Coordinates of C-alpha atoms in Angstrom, one line a residue:
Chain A
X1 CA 82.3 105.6 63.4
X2 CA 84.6 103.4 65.6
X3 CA 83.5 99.7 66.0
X4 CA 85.5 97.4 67.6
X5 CA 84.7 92.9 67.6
X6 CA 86.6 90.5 69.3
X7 CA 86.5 86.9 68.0
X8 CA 87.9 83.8 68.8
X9 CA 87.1 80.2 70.2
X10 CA 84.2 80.3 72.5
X11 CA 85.3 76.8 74.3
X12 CA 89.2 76.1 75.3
X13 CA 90.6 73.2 77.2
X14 CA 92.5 73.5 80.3
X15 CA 96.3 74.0 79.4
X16 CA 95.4 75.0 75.9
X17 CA 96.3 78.7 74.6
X18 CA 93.9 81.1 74.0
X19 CA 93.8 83.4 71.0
X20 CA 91.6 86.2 70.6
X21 CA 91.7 88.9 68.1
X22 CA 90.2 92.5 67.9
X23 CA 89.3 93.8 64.5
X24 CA 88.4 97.1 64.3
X25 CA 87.4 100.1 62.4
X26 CA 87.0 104.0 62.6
X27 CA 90.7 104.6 63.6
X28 CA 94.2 103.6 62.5
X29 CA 96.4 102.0 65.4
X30 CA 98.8 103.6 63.6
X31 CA 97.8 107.2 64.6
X32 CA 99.7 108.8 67.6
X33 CA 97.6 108.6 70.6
X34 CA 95.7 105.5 69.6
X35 CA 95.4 102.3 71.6
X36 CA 93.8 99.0 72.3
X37 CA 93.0 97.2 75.3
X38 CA 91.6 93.7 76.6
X39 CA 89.8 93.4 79.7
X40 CA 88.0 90.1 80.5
X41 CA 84.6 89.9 83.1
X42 CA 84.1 86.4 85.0
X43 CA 80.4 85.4 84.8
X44 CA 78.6 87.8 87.3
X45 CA 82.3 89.4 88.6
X46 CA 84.0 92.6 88.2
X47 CA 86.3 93.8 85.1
X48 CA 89.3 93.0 85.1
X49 CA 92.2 94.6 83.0
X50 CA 94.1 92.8 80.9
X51 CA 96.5 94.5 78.7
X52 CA 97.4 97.2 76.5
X53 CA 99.4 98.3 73.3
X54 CA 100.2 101.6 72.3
X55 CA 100.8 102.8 68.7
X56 CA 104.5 102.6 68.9
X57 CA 104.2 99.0 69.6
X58 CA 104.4 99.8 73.4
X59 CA 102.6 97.1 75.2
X60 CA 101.8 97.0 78.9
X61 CA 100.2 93.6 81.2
X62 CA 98.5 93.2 84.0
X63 CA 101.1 92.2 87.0
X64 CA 99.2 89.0 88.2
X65 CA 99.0 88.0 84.2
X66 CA 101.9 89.0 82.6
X67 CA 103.2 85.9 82.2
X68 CA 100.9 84.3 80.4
X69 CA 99.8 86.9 78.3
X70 CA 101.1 88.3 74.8
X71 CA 99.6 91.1 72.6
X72 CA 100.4 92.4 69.3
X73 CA 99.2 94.3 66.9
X74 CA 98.6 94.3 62.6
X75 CA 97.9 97.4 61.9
X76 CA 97.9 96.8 58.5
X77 CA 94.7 94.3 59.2
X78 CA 93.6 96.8 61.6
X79 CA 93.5 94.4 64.2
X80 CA 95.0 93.1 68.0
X81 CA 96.1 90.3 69.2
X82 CA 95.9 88.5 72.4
X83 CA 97.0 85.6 73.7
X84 CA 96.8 83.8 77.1
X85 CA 98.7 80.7 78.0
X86 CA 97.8 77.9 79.9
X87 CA 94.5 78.3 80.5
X88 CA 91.7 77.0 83.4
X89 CA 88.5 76.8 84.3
X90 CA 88.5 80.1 86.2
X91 CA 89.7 82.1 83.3
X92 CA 86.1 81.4 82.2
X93 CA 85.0 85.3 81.2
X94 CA 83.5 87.5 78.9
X95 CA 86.7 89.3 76.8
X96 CA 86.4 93.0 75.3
X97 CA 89.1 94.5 73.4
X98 CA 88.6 98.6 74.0
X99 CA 89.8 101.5 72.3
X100 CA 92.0 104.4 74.0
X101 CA 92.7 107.3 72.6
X102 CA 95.2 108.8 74.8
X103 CA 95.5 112.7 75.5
X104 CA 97.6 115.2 77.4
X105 CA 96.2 117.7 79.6
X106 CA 98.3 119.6 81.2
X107 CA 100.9 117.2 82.8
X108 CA 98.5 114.4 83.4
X109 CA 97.6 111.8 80.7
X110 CA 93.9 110.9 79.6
X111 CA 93.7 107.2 78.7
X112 CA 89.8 106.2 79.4
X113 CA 88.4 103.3 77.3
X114 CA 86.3 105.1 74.8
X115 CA 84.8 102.6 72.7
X116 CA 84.4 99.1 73.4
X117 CA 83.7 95.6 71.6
X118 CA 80.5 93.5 72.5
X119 CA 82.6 91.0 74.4
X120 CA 82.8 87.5 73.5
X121 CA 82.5 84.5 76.1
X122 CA 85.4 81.9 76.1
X123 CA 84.5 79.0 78.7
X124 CA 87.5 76.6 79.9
X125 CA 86.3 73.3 80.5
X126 CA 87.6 70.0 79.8
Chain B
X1 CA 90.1 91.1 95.0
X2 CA 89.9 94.8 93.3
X3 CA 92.4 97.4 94.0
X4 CA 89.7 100.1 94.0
X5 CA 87.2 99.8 96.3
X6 CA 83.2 100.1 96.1
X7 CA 80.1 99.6 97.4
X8 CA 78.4 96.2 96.4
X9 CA 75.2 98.1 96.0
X10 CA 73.5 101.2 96.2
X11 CA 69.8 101.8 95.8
X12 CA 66.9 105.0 95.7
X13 CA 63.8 106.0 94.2
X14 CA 63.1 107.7 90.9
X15 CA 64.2 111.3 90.8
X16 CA 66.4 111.0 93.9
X17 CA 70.4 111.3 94.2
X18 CA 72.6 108.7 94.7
X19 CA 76.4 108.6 95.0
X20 CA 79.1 105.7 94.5
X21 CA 82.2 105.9 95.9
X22 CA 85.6 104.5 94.8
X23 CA 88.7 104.8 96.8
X24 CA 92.4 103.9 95.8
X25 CA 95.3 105.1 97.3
X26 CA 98.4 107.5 96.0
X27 CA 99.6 104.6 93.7
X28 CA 96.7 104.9 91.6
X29 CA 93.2 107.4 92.4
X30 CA 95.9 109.9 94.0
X31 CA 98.3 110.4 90.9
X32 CA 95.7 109.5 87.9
X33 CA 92.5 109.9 86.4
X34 CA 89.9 108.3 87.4
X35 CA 87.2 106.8 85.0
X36 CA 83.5 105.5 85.8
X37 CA 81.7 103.1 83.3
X38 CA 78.7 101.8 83.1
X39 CA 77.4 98.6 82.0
X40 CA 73.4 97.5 81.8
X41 CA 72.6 94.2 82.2
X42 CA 73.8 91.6 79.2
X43 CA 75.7 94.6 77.6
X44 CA 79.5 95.8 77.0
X45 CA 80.8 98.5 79.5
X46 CA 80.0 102.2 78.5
X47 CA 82.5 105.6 79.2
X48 CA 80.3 107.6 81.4
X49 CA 82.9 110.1 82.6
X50 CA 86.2 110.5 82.0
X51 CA 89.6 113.1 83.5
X52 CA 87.4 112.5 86.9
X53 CA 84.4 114.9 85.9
X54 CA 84.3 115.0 81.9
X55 CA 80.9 113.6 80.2
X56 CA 81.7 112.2 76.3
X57 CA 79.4 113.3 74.2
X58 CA 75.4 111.9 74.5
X59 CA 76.3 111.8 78.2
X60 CA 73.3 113.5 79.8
X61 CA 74.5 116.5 83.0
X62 CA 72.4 114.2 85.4
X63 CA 75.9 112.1 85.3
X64 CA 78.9 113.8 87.5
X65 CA 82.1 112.7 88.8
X66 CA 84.5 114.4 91.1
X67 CA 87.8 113.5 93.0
X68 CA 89.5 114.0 96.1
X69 CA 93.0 112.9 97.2
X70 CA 92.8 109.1 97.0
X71 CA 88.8 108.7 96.0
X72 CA 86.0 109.6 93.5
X73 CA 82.4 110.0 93.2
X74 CA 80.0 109.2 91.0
X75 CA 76.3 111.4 91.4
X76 CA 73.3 110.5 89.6
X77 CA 70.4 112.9 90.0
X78 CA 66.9 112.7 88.8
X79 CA 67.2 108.7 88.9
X80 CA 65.5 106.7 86.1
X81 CA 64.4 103.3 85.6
X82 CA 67.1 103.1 82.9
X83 CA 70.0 104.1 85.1
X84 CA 70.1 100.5 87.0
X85 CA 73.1 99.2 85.9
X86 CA 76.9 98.0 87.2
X87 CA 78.7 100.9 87.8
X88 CA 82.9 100.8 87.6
X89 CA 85.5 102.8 89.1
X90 CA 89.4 102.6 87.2
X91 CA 92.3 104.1 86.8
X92 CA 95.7 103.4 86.1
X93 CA 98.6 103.4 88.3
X94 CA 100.7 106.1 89.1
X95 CA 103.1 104.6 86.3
X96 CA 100.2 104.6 83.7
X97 CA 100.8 101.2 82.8
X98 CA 98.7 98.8 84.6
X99 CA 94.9 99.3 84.5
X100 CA 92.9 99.1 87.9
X101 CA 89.2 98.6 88.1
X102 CA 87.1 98.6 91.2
X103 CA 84.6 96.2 92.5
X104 CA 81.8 97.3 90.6
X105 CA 78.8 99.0 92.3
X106 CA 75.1 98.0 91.5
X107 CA 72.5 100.8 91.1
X108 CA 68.9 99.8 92.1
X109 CA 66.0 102.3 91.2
X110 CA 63.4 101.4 94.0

């Protein structure tokens, strides 16, 4: 079955970089169709979408965030990569790495966010 | 501030109807699929539907989604206890690389 667990420091200082990683299991990044997302949740906010990278090593960011942020992918470790630079206090969130498994139907492409991680919480505070 | 837009909250009895609505515009709803999770209190998001009106498997019929133009729906018929939860709109934009969730909408079974 697919599992998916993101890990990573739970507290981060202001400026510092954060580095999360997804590992995962029940599917191979290295399948055609397969992908993996992060999406983060402020304490009692909406989700917000993060990022994504594709199995041929496309990747894809969020417009207000795509400066800061970098993801990769080992696909021999079975597991993605995220990083966010500079951090602050109000990137205080819950992060989940997701799984897509995208599809064509007809012209239109299916990418919904199949399986997800339980989230972990990463707090910025100095 | 999301790019999809929902209801802060909608609320009915047990066994009632309720609908959430989630509206975009022709950069995103209008050109894409449009996705509805939900998430219960203290958990990780779940797919509820998918391609606007799919159910994954273990999703039970009482779930249904639809789309029109630039906005979705989300029904839930014969409400239950369990069903109060954050509800989420997304999609992606009409270039299918940036992800757009709306506000979320919270479900409250009276």
């Amino acid at each position: 079955q697919v599992t998916l667990r993101e890990s990573g420091p739970a507290l981060v200082k202001p400026t510092q970089t954060l580095t999360l990683t997804c590992t995962f299991s029940g599917f191979s990044l290295s399948s055609s169709g397969m992908c993996v997302t992060w999406i983060r949740q402020p304490p009692g906010k909406a989700l917000e979408w993060l990022a994504r990278i594709d199995w041929d090593d496309d990747k894809y960011y969020s417009t207000s965030l795509k400066t800061r942020l970098t993801i990769s992918k080992d696909t021999s470790k079975n597991q993605v990569v995220l990083t966010m630079t500079n951090m602050d206090p109000v990137d205080t969130a819950t992060y989940y790495c997701a799984r897509i498994r995208r599809t064509v139907d007809g012209s239109q492409l299916s990418l919904p966010f199949d399986f997800w991680g339980q989230g972990t919480l990463v707090t910025v505070s100095s | 501030q999301s790019v999809l837009t929902q209801p802060p909250s909608v609320s009915a009895a047990p066994g009632q109807k309720v609908t959430i609505s989630c509206s975009g515009s022709s950069s995103n709803i209008g050109n894409s699929y449009v996705y509805w999770y939900q998430q219960l209190p203290g958990t990780a998001p779940k797919l509820l539907i998918y391609d606007n009106n799919k159910r994954p498997s273990g999703i039970p019929d009482r779930f249904s989604g639809s789309k029109s133009g630039t906005s979705a729906t989300l029904a839930i018929t014969g409400l239950q206890t369990g069903d109060e939860a954050d509800y989420y709109c997304a999609t992606w934009d009409s270039s299918l690389s940036v992800g757009e969730f709306g506000g979320g909408t919270k479900l409250t079974v009276l």
